[in-house]
């Protein structure tokens, strides 16, 4: 196995293990009546320790990758592949994210219509969040509309970039504006702020820290992906952020209380893993060829 593939392998395996621990914590680590964490819960403690150790492993693996250079890699040239399966993974993730955004928009619009039918268009509304029937925080209709729009715009902007990664013999490669890659991190920053505004009033940090970390590293990885298009790539940071994003998005699946949330985290994990594999398999192959030619040169 090529050493660079250890990063996505560790991220996927670590995320699966963390998902199991998070499911156990959600089942046994919170008081059903109040929602507050139970002190000394074993799965909760094990999850926190495991995530720290996984982060350390990913840092060490990322440092083993080639250092950044002024000549590349560049997006999409160093992400292109003839392997349709590699391109399918990020595109699948993007479609899942788009479906998540569409579901949130539809649910928010339906809830807003029902609210206006009862209270009228000028009735009192809560801007960000309300307490749900199970003493848990939930987005208001307007906030859900905004969250869905941000997710959908991110997915639509990522799709042309992912489509450019497919190389067909004898066919001129597609191109996409580099500016499109700048839209997803901006949208996800707003999505992160919205999530934090909702979660921050919850007194139980253990209940929402996984979601915040997942959105944070998803945003950072998309930001580092956009830097490839401007010859400003930080390859080791991209590998680290993408690996952490994959692991934390998989972990956050345990907290998904709606289909849209499950699709968002599953899509984020698939998209980041796909782009990471495209660079590590295709971009690294190109760099190895260039280095080999340099060593053979007189």
PDB file of C-alpha atoms in Angstrom:
ATOM      1  CA  UNK A   1       0.000   0.000   0.000  1.00  0.00           C
ATOM      2  CA  UNK A   2       1.291   3.464  -0.872  1.00  0.00           C
ATOM      3  CA  UNK A   3       2.047   5.431   2.240  1.00  0.00           C
ATOM      4  CA  UNK A   4      -0.093   8.385   1.132  1.00  0.00           C
ATOM      5  CA  UNK A   5      -3.211   6.199   1.200  1.00  0.00           C
ATOM      6  CA  UNK A   6      -2.754   5.766   4.944  1.00  0.00           C
ATOM      7  CA  UNK A   7      -4.334   9.201   5.484  1.00  0.00           C
ATOM      8  CA  UNK A   8      -7.764   8.411   3.956  1.00  0.00           C
ATOM      9  CA  UNK A   9      -7.660   4.880   5.397  1.00  0.00           C
ATOM     10  CA  UNK A  10      -6.994   6.175   8.916  1.00  0.00           C
ATOM     11  CA  UNK A  11      -9.674   8.871   8.502  1.00  0.00           C
ATOM     12  CA  UNK A  12     -12.348   6.423   7.315  1.00  0.00           C
ATOM     13  CA  UNK A  13     -11.511   3.696   9.848  1.00  0.00           C
ATOM     14  CA  UNK A  14     -11.160   6.204  12.678  1.00  0.00           C
ATOM     15  CA  UNK A  15     -14.444   7.865  11.755  1.00  0.00           C
ATOM     16  CA  UNK A  16     -16.249   4.518  11.785  1.00  0.00           C
ATOM     17  CA  UNK A  17     -14.847   3.680  15.227  1.00  0.00           C
ATOM     18  CA  UNK A  18     -15.714   7.148  16.552  1.00  0.00           C
ATOM     19  CA  UNK A  19     -19.254   6.763  15.180  1.00  0.00           C
ATOM     20  CA  UNK A  20     -19.754   3.630  17.258  1.00  0.00           C
ATOM     21  CA  UNK A  21     -18.470   5.378  20.388  1.00  0.00           C
ATOM     22  CA  UNK A  22     -20.723   8.372  19.739  1.00  0.00           C
ATOM     23  CA  UNK A  23     -23.761   6.129  19.320  1.00  0.00           C
ATOM     24  CA  UNK A  24     -22.964   4.475  22.644  1.00  0.00           C
ATOM     25  CA  UNK A  25     -22.490   7.857  24.300  1.00  0.00           C
ATOM     26  CA  UNK A  26     -25.812   9.140  22.964  1.00  0.00           C
ATOM     27  CA  UNK A  27     -27.523   6.008  24.276  1.00  0.00           C
ATOM     28  CA  UNK A  28     -25.980   5.925  27.755  1.00  0.00           C
ATOM     29  CA  UNK A  29     -24.254   9.245  28.386  1.00  0.00           C
ATOM     30  CA  UNK A  30     -27.151  11.698  28.750  1.00  0.00           C
ATOM     31  CA  UNK A  31     -29.945  11.957  31.288  1.00  0.00           C
ATOM     32  CA  UNK A  32     -33.224  11.188  29.443  1.00  0.00           C
ATOM     33  CA  UNK A  33     -35.145  13.681  31.569  1.00  0.00           C
ATOM     34  CA  UNK A  34     -32.856  16.717  31.356  1.00  0.00           C
ATOM     35  CA  UNK A  35     -30.546  15.945  28.423  1.00  0.00           C
ATOM     36  CA  UNK A  36     -27.522  16.772  30.586  1.00  0.00           C
ATOM     37  CA  UNK A  37     -24.412  14.580  30.331  1.00  0.00           C
ATOM     38  CA  UNK A  38     -23.853  11.860  32.912  1.00  0.00           C
ATOM     39  CA  UNK A  39     -20.446  12.400  34.607  1.00  0.00           C
ATOM     40  CA  UNK A  40     -17.883   9.668  34.044  1.00  0.00           C
ATOM     41  CA  UNK A  41     -19.678   8.054  31.099  1.00  0.00           C
ATOM     42  CA  UNK A  42     -17.194   5.560  29.620  1.00  0.00           C
ATOM     43  CA  UNK A  43     -18.123   5.873  25.917  1.00  0.00           C
ATOM     44  CA  UNK A  44     -18.081   9.672  26.150  1.00  0.00           C
ATOM     45  CA  UNK A  45     -14.640   9.723  27.739  1.00  0.00           C
ATOM     46  CA  UNK A  46     -13.348   7.128  25.304  1.00  0.00           C
ATOM     47  CA  UNK A  47     -14.659   9.160  22.360  1.00  0.00           C
ATOM     48  CA  UNK A  48     -12.888  12.339  23.455  1.00  0.00           C
ATOM     49  CA  UNK A  49      -9.607  10.499  24.010  1.00  0.00           C
ATOM     50  CA  UNK A  50      -9.949   8.616  20.722  1.00  0.00           C
ATOM     51  CA  UNK A  51     -10.565  11.797  18.709  1.00  0.00           C
ATOM     52  CA  UNK A  52      -7.440  13.381  20.191  1.00  0.00           C
ATOM     53  CA  UNK A  53      -5.357  10.302  19.362  1.00  0.00           C
ATOM     54  CA  UNK A  54      -6.818  10.138  15.850  1.00  0.00           C
ATOM     55  CA  UNK A  55      -5.930  13.793  15.287  1.00  0.00           C
ATOM     56  CA  UNK A  56      -2.352  13.073  16.382  1.00  0.00           C
ATOM     57  CA  UNK A  57      -2.138  10.093  13.998  1.00  0.00           C
ATOM     58  CA  UNK A  58      -3.431  12.178  11.089  1.00  0.00           C
ATOM     59  CA  UNK A  59      -0.901  14.919  11.862  1.00  0.00           C
ATOM     60  CA  UNK A  60       1.944  12.405  11.764  1.00  0.00           C
ATOM     61  CA  UNK A  61       0.678  10.813   8.538  1.00  0.00           C
ATOM     62  CA  UNK A  62       0.174  14.209   6.890  1.00  0.00           C
ATOM     63  CA  UNK A  63       3.741  15.218   7.755  1.00  0.00           C
ATOM     64  CA  UNK A  64       5.012  12.186   5.821  1.00  0.00           C
ATOM     65  CA  UNK A  65       3.500  13.555   2.609  1.00  0.00           C
ATOM     66  CA  UNK A  66       5.636  15.633   0.216  1.00  0.00           C
ATOM     67  CA  UNK A  67       6.054  19.236   1.262  1.00  0.00           C
ATOM     68  CA  UNK A  68       4.455  22.114  -0.629  1.00  0.00           C
ATOM     69  CA  UNK A  69       6.196  23.391  -3.738  1.00  0.00           C
ATOM     70  CA  UNK A  70       5.699  26.460  -5.916  1.00  0.00           C
ATOM     71  CA  UNK A  71       5.057  24.350  -9.019  1.00  0.00           C
ATOM     72  CA  UNK A  72       2.007  22.515  -7.786  1.00  0.00           C
ATOM     73  CA  UNK A  73      -0.163  20.659  -7.347  1.00  0.00           C
ATOM     74  CA  UNK A  74      -2.874  22.532  -9.215  1.00  0.00           C
ATOM     75  CA  UNK A  75      -6.632  22.046  -9.473  1.00  0.00           C
ATOM     76  CA  UNK A  76      -8.078  20.416 -11.515  1.00  0.00           C
ATOM     77  CA  UNK A  77      -5.031  19.208 -13.498  1.00  0.00           C
ATOM     78  CA  UNK A  78      -3.525  17.207 -10.636  1.00  0.00           C
ATOM     79  CA  UNK A  79      -6.903  15.803  -9.610  1.00  0.00           C
ATOM     80  CA  UNK A  80      -7.908  14.390 -12.992  1.00  0.00           C
ATOM     81  CA  UNK A  81      -8.228  10.639 -13.449  1.00  0.00           C
ATOM     82  CA  UNK A  82      -9.502   8.115 -15.973  1.00  0.00           C
ATOM     83  CA  UNK A  83     -10.903   6.074 -13.060  1.00  0.00           C
ATOM     84  CA  UNK A  84     -14.624   6.801 -13.062  1.00  0.00           C
ATOM     85  CA  UNK A  85     -15.019   5.290  -9.597  1.00  0.00           C
ATOM     86  CA  UNK A  86     -12.721   7.870  -7.998  1.00  0.00           C
ATOM     87  CA  UNK A  87     -14.722  10.719  -9.511  1.00  0.00           C
ATOM     88  CA  UNK A  88     -18.020   9.115  -8.542  1.00  0.00           C
ATOM     89  CA  UNK A  89     -17.235   9.364  -4.823  1.00  0.00           C
ATOM     90  CA  UNK A  90     -16.975  13.183  -4.577  1.00  0.00           C
ATOM     91  CA  UNK A  91     -19.880  13.633  -6.994  1.00  0.00           C
ATOM     92  CA  UNK A  92     -22.009  11.305  -4.859  1.00  0.00           C
ATOM     93  CA  UNK A  93     -21.094  13.330  -1.801  1.00  0.00           C
ATOM     94  CA  UNK A  94     -22.020  16.554  -3.567  1.00  0.00           C
ATOM     95  CA  UNK A  95     -25.429  15.147  -4.564  1.00  0.00           C
ATOM     96  CA  UNK A  96     -26.055  14.071  -0.966  1.00  0.00           C
ATOM     97  CA  UNK A  97     -25.220  17.582   0.236  1.00  0.00           C
ATOM     98  CA  UNK A  98     -27.545  19.058  -2.396  1.00  0.00           C
ATOM     99  CA  UNK A  99     -30.341  16.732  -1.288  1.00  0.00           C
ATOM    100  CA  UNK A 100     -29.747  17.805   2.325  1.00  0.00           C
ATOM    101  CA  UNK A 101     -30.063  21.460   1.380  1.00  0.00           C
ATOM    102  CA  UNK A 102     -33.190  20.844  -0.677  1.00  0.00           C
ATOM    103  CA  UNK A 103     -34.837  18.942   2.186  1.00  0.00           C
ATOM    104  CA  UNK A 104     -34.077  21.741   4.647  1.00  0.00           C
ATOM    105  CA  UNK A 105     -35.481  24.332   2.250  1.00  0.00           C
ATOM    106  CA  UNK A 106     -38.642  22.288   1.713  1.00  0.00           C
ATOM    107  CA  UNK A 107     -39.096  21.632   5.446  1.00  0.00           C
ATOM    108  CA  UNK A 108     -38.422  25.262   6.354  1.00  0.00           C
ATOM    109  CA  UNK A 109     -40.875  26.542   3.761  1.00  0.00           C
ATOM    110  CA  UNK A 110     -43.570  24.133   4.922  1.00  0.00           C
ATOM    111  CA  UNK A 111     -43.060  25.036   8.599  1.00  0.00           C
ATOM    112  CA  UNK A 112     -43.039  28.753   7.803  1.00  0.00           C
ATOM    113  CA  UNK A 113     -46.288  28.452   5.870  1.00  0.00           C
ATOM    114  CA  UNK A 114     -47.907  26.574   8.753  1.00  0.00           C
ATOM    115  CA  UNK A 115     -46.662  29.168  11.260  1.00  0.00           C
ATOM    116  CA  UNK A 116     -47.972  32.076   9.212  1.00  0.00           C
ATOM    117  CA  UNK A 117     -51.308  30.330   8.817  1.00  0.00           C
ATOM    118  CA  UNK A 118     -51.650  30.234  12.613  1.00  0.00           C
ATOM    119  CA  UNK A 119     -49.988  33.494  13.732  1.00  0.00           C
ATOM    120  CA  UNK A 120     -50.148  35.535  10.535  1.00  0.00           C
ATOM    121  CA  UNK A 121     -47.190  36.941   8.584  1.00  0.00           C
ATOM    122  CA  UNK A 122     -46.575  39.602  11.262  1.00  0.00           C
ATOM    123  CA  UNK A 123     -46.833  37.209  14.197  1.00  0.00           C
ATOM    124  CA  UNK A 124     -43.993  36.658  16.685  1.00  0.00           C
ATOM    125  CA  UNK A 125     -41.134  34.486  15.490  1.00  0.00           C
ATOM    126  CA  UNK A 126     -37.854  33.282  16.932  1.00  0.00           C
ATOM    127  CA  UNK A 127     -34.835  34.132  14.798  1.00  0.00           C
ATOM    128  CA  UNK A 128     -32.545  31.170  15.354  1.00  0.00           C
ATOM    129  CA  UNK A 129     -33.794  28.302  17.486  1.00  0.00           C
ATOM    130  CA  UNK A 130     -36.546  27.023  19.745  1.00  0.00           C
ATOM    131  CA  UNK A 131     -36.794  24.263  22.299  1.00  0.00           C
ATOM    132  CA  UNK A 132     -38.229  21.124  20.771  1.00  0.00           C
ATOM    133  CA  UNK A 133     -40.642  18.680  22.397  1.00  0.00           C
ATOM    134  CA  UNK A 134     -37.772  16.508  23.670  1.00  0.00           C
ATOM    135  CA  UNK A 135     -36.002  19.435  25.406  1.00  0.00           C
ATOM    136  CA  UNK A 136     -33.639  19.720  22.466  1.00  0.00           C
ATOM    137  CA  UNK A 137     -32.819  22.691  20.272  1.00  0.00           C
ATOM    138  CA  UNK A 138     -34.171  22.857  16.780  1.00  0.00           C
ATOM    139  CA  UNK A 139     -33.938  25.362  13.935  1.00  0.00           C
ATOM    140  CA  UNK A 140     -36.793  27.753  13.329  1.00  0.00           C
ATOM    141  CA  UNK A 141     -38.329  27.723   9.840  1.00  0.00           C
ATOM    142  CA  UNK A 142     -36.406  30.811   8.681  1.00  0.00           C
ATOM    143  CA  UNK A 143     -33.129  29.449  10.038  1.00  0.00           C
ATOM    144  CA  UNK A 144     -33.775  26.091   8.356  1.00  0.00           C
ATOM    145  CA  UNK A 145     -34.415  27.853   5.056  1.00  0.00           C
ATOM    146  CA  UNK A 146     -31.126  29.698   5.383  1.00  0.00           C
ATOM    147  CA  UNK A 147     -29.196  26.557   6.361  1.00  0.00           C
ATOM    148  CA  UNK A 148     -30.651  24.656   3.426  1.00  0.00           C
ATOM    149  CA  UNK A 149     -29.854  27.428   0.972  1.00  0.00           C
ATOM    150  CA  UNK A 150     -26.236  27.614   2.172  1.00  0.00           C
ATOM    151  CA  UNK A 151     -25.781  23.848   1.824  1.00  0.00           C
ATOM    152  CA  UNK A 152     -27.425  23.744  -1.601  1.00  0.00           C
ATOM    153  CA  UNK A 153     -25.331  26.626  -2.950  1.00  0.00           C
ATOM    154  CA  UNK A 154     -22.175  24.913  -1.679  1.00  0.00           C
ATOM    155  CA  UNK A 155     -23.073  21.682  -3.466  1.00  0.00           C
ATOM    156  CA  UNK A 156     -24.015  23.414  -6.726  1.00  0.00           C
ATOM    157  CA  UNK A 157     -20.715  25.304  -6.703  1.00  0.00           C
ATOM    158  CA  UNK A 158     -18.684  22.141  -6.063  1.00  0.00           C
ATOM    159  CA  UNK A 159     -20.278  20.079  -8.822  1.00  0.00           C
ATOM    160  CA  UNK A 160     -18.530  21.715 -11.847  1.00  0.00           C
ATOM    161  CA  UNK A 161     -15.176  21.338 -10.091  1.00  0.00           C
ATOM    162  CA  UNK A 162     -15.774  17.649  -9.402  1.00  0.00           C
ATOM    163  CA  UNK A 163     -16.956  17.054 -12.972  1.00  0.00           C
ATOM    164  CA  UNK A 164     -13.674  18.496 -14.262  1.00  0.00           C
ATOM    165  CA  UNK A 165     -11.765  15.730 -12.508  1.00  0.00           C
ATOM    166  CA  UNK A 166     -12.834  13.085 -15.033  1.00  0.00           C
ATOM    167  CA  UNK A 167     -10.281  12.557 -17.814  1.00  0.00           C
ATOM    168  CA  UNK A 168     -11.539  10.851 -20.968  1.00  0.00           C
ATOM    169  CA  UNK A 169      -8.970   9.681 -23.529  1.00  0.00           C
ATOM    170  CA  UNK A 170      -9.208  11.716 -26.715  1.00  0.00           C
ATOM    171  CA  UNK A 171     -11.617  14.243 -25.175  1.00  0.00           C
ATOM    172  CA  UNK A 172     -10.589  17.760 -24.225  1.00  0.00           C
ATOM    173  CA  UNK A 173     -10.732  18.127 -20.416  1.00  0.00           C
ATOM    174  CA  UNK A 174     -13.463  20.280 -18.962  1.00  0.00           C
ATOM    175  CA  UNK A 175     -12.653  23.464 -17.123  1.00  0.00           C
ATOM    176  CA  UNK A 176     -14.448  25.406 -14.401  1.00  0.00           C
ATOM    177  CA  UNK A 177     -13.933  28.847 -12.930  1.00  0.00           C
ATOM    178  CA  UNK A 178     -11.626  28.741  -9.881  1.00  0.00           C
ATOM    179  CA  UNK A 179     -13.936  31.246  -8.229  1.00  0.00           C
ATOM    180  CA  UNK A 180     -16.548  28.511  -7.846  1.00  0.00           C
ATOM    181  CA  UNK A 181     -14.321  26.797  -5.282  1.00  0.00           C
ATOM    182  CA  UNK A 182     -14.380  29.919  -3.123  1.00  0.00           C
ATOM    183  CA  UNK A 183     -18.162  29.793  -2.675  1.00  0.00           C
ATOM    184  CA  UNK A 184     -18.456  26.564  -0.617  1.00  0.00           C
ATOM    185  CA  UNK A 185     -16.112  27.607   2.229  1.00  0.00           C
ATOM    186  CA  UNK A 186     -17.869  30.985   2.494  1.00  0.00           C
ATOM    187  CA  UNK A 187     -21.270  29.286   2.663  1.00  0.00           C
ATOM    188  CA  UNK A 188     -20.055  26.713   5.156  1.00  0.00           C
ATOM    189  CA  UNK A 189     -18.640  29.445   7.412  1.00  0.00           C
ATOM    190  CA  UNK A 190     -22.126  30.957   7.524  1.00  0.00           C
ATOM    191  CA  UNK A 191     -23.586  27.488   8.098  1.00  0.00           C
ATOM    192  CA  UNK A 192     -21.133  26.963  10.974  1.00  0.00           C
ATOM    193  CA  UNK A 193     -22.078  30.295  12.568  1.00  0.00           C
ATOM    194  CA  UNK A 194     -25.760  29.378  12.289  1.00  0.00           C
ATOM    195  CA  UNK A 195     -25.166  25.976  13.896  1.00  0.00           C
ATOM    196  CA  UNK A 196     -23.162  27.555  16.707  1.00  0.00           C
ATOM    197  CA  UNK A 197     -25.853  30.174  17.355  1.00  0.00           C
ATOM    198  CA  UNK A 198     -28.307  27.327  17.815  1.00  0.00           C
ATOM    199  CA  UNK A 199     -26.073  24.998  19.847  1.00  0.00           C
ATOM    200  CA  UNK A 200     -24.284  27.514  22.058  1.00  0.00           C
ATOM    201  CA  UNK A 201     -27.285  27.992  24.351  1.00  0.00           C
ATOM    202  CA  UNK A 202     -27.229  24.283  25.143  1.00  0.00           C
ATOM    203  CA  UNK A 203     -25.499  23.865  28.544  1.00  0.00           C
ATOM    204  CA  UNK A 204     -24.190  20.410  27.571  1.00  0.00           C
ATOM    205  CA  UNK A 205     -21.064  20.889  25.454  1.00  0.00           C
ATOM    206  CA  UNK A 206     -20.807  17.115  24.986  1.00  0.00           C
ATOM    207  CA  UNK A 207     -24.105  17.177  23.117  1.00  0.00           C
ATOM    208  CA  UNK A 208     -22.952  19.377  20.252  1.00  0.00           C
ATOM    209  CA  UNK A 209     -19.150  19.568  20.079  1.00  0.00           C
ATOM    210  CA  UNK A 210     -18.961  16.821  17.438  1.00  0.00           C
ATOM    211  CA  UNK A 211     -21.264  18.754  15.087  1.00  0.00           C
ATOM    212  CA  UNK A 212     -19.299  21.979  15.515  1.00  0.00           C
ATOM    213  CA  UNK A 213     -15.974  20.218  14.914  1.00  0.00           C
ATOM    214  CA  UNK A 214     -17.358  18.405  11.858  1.00  0.00           C
ATOM    215  CA  UNK A 215     -18.573  21.642  10.265  1.00  0.00           C
ATOM    216  CA  UNK A 216     -15.327  23.409  11.184  1.00  0.00           C
ATOM    217  CA  UNK A 217     -13.060  20.866   9.507  1.00  0.00           C
ATOM    218  CA  UNK A 218     -15.431  20.526   6.541  1.00  0.00           C
ATOM    219  CA  UNK A 219     -15.088  24.290   6.067  1.00  0.00           C
ATOM    220  CA  UNK A 220     -11.300  24.246   6.489  1.00  0.00           C
ATOM    221  CA  UNK A 221     -10.899  21.370   4.025  1.00  0.00           C
ATOM    222  CA  UNK A 222     -13.039  23.114   1.395  1.00  0.00           C
ATOM    223  CA  UNK A 223     -11.019  26.286   1.915  1.00  0.00           C
ATOM    224  CA  UNK A 224      -7.761  24.398   1.391  1.00  0.00           C
ATOM    225  CA  UNK A 225      -9.233  22.702  -1.672  1.00  0.00           C
ATOM    226  CA  UNK A 226      -9.934  26.127  -3.187  1.00  0.00           C
ATOM    227  CA  UNK A 227      -6.294  27.126  -2.671  1.00  0.00           C
ATOM    228  CA  UNK A 228      -5.210  24.461  -5.176  1.00  0.00           C
ATOM    229  CA  UNK A 229      -6.886  26.456  -7.946  1.00  0.00           C
ATOM    230  CA  UNK A 230      -4.762  29.532  -7.170  1.00  0.00           C
ATOM    231  CA  UNK A 231      -1.315  27.903  -6.939  1.00  0.00           C
ATOM    232  CA  UNK A 232      -1.398  28.431  -3.173  1.00  0.00           C
ATOM    233  CA  UNK A 233      -1.855  24.822  -2.122  1.00  0.00           C
ATOM    234  CA  UNK A 234      -0.870  23.679   1.346  1.00  0.00           C
ATOM    235  CA  UNK A 235      -0.912  19.972   0.645  1.00  0.00           C
ATOM    236  CA  UNK A 236      -0.172  18.690   4.116  1.00  0.00           C
ATOM    237  CA  UNK A 237      -2.798  20.968   5.648  1.00  0.00           C
ATOM    238  CA  UNK A 238      -5.339  19.882   3.061  1.00  0.00           C
ATOM    239  CA  UNK A 239      -4.657  16.218   3.846  1.00  0.00           C
ATOM    240  CA  UNK A 240      -4.968  16.876   7.580  1.00  0.00           C
ATOM    241  CA  UNK A 241      -8.146  18.965   7.344  1.00  0.00           C
ATOM    242  CA  UNK A 242      -9.772  16.601   4.865  1.00  0.00           C
ATOM    243  CA  UNK A 243      -8.879  13.566   6.972  1.00  0.00           C
ATOM    244  CA  UNK A 244     -10.240  15.201  10.116  1.00  0.00           C
ATOM    245  CA  UNK A 245     -13.329  16.314   8.198  1.00  0.00           C
ATOM    246  CA  UNK A 246     -14.027  12.775   6.989  1.00  0.00           C
ATOM    247  CA  UNK A 247     -13.627  11.292  10.471  1.00  0.00           C
ATOM    248  CA  UNK A 248     -15.723  13.946  12.227  1.00  0.00           C
ATOM    249  CA  UNK A 249     -18.488  13.955   9.604  1.00  0.00           C
ATOM    250  CA  UNK A 250     -18.781  10.189  10.014  1.00  0.00           C
ATOM    251  CA  UNK A 251     -18.903  10.645  13.792  1.00  0.00           C
ATOM    252  CA  UNK A 252     -21.579  13.340  13.469  1.00  0.00           C
ATOM    253  CA  UNK A 253     -23.875  10.853  11.741  1.00  0.00           C
ATOM    254  CA  UNK A 254     -24.711   9.636  15.238  1.00  0.00           C
ATOM    255  CA  UNK A 255     -26.161  13.073  16.057  1.00  0.00           C
ATOM    256  CA  UNK A 256     -28.255  13.401  12.909  1.00  0.00           C
ATOM    257  CA  UNK A 257     -31.831  13.831  14.123  1.00  0.00           C
ATOM    258  CA  UNK A 258     -33.206  14.391  10.622  1.00  0.00           C
ATOM    259  CA  UNK A 259     -32.653  12.983   7.158  1.00  0.00           C
ATOM    260  CA  UNK A 260     -31.206  16.287   5.972  1.00  0.00           C
ATOM    261  CA  UNK A 261     -28.557  16.217   8.730  1.00  0.00           C
ATOM    262  CA  UNK A 262     -27.613  12.623   7.888  1.00  0.00           C
ATOM    263  CA  UNK A 263     -27.291  13.511   4.208  1.00  0.00           C
ATOM    264  CA  UNK A 264     -25.168  16.572   4.998  1.00  0.00           C
ATOM    265  CA  UNK A 265     -22.599  14.678   7.055  1.00  0.00           C
ATOM    266  CA  UNK A 266     -22.581  11.621   4.797  1.00  0.00           C
ATOM    267  CA  UNK A 267     -22.178  13.880   1.767  1.00  0.00           C
ATOM    268  CA  UNK A 268     -19.445  15.935   3.404  1.00  0.00           C
ATOM    269  CA  UNK A 269     -17.491  12.804   4.317  1.00  0.00           C
ATOM    270  CA  UNK A 270     -17.848  11.318   0.820  1.00  0.00           C
ATOM    271  CA  UNK A 271     -16.909  14.563  -0.951  1.00  0.00           C
ATOM    272  CA  UNK A 272     -13.812  15.184   1.180  1.00  0.00           C
ATOM    273  CA  UNK A 273     -12.703  11.561   0.946  1.00  0.00           C
ATOM    274  CA  UNK A 274     -13.179  11.636  -2.815  1.00  0.00           C
ATOM    275  CA  UNK A 275     -11.148  14.803  -3.376  1.00  0.00           C
ATOM    276  CA  UNK A 276      -8.472  13.526  -0.990  1.00  0.00           C
ATOM    277  CA  UNK A 277      -8.170  10.242  -2.887  1.00  0.00           C
ATOM    278  CA  UNK A 278      -8.077  12.055  -6.234  1.00  0.00           C
ATOM    279  CA  UNK A 279      -5.139  14.159  -5.121  1.00  0.00           C
ATOM    280  CA  UNK A 280      -3.278  11.407  -3.293  1.00  0.00           C
ATOM    281  CA  UNK A 281      -3.561   8.934  -6.188  1.00  0.00           C
ATOM    282  CA  UNK A 282      -3.402  11.191  -9.227  1.00  0.00           C
ATOM    283  CA  UNK A 283      -1.507  14.239  -7.958  1.00  0.00           C
ATOM    284  CA  UNK A 284       1.103  12.168  -6.174  1.00  0.00           C
ATOM    285  CA  UNK A 285       1.626  10.023  -9.266  1.00  0.00           C
ATOM    286  CA  UNK A 286       2.306  13.125 -11.312  1.00  0.00           C
ATOM    287  CA  UNK A 287       4.767  14.480  -8.747  1.00  0.00           C
ATOM    288  CA  UNK A 288       6.611  11.147  -8.597  1.00  0.00           C
ATOM    289  CA  UNK A 289       6.986  11.164 -12.391  1.00  0.00           C
ATOM    290  CA  UNK A 290       8.331  14.721 -12.346  1.00  0.00           C
ATOM    291  CA  UNK A 291      10.772  13.904  -9.542  1.00  0.00           C
ATOM    292  CA  UNK A 292      11.931  10.797 -11.409  1.00  0.00           C
ATOM    293  CA  UNK A 293      12.600  12.794 -14.564  1.00  0.00           C
ATOM    294  CA  UNK A 294      14.574  15.299 -12.505  1.00  0.00           C
ATOM    295  CA  UNK A 295      16.765  12.580 -11.018  1.00  0.00           C
ATOM    296  CA  UNK A 296      17.407  11.040 -14.446  1.00  0.00           C
ATOM    297  CA  UNK A 297      18.341  14.359 -16.002  1.00  0.00           C
ATOM    298  CA  UNK A 298      22.092  14.828 -16.644  1.00  0.00           C
TER     299      UNK A 298
END
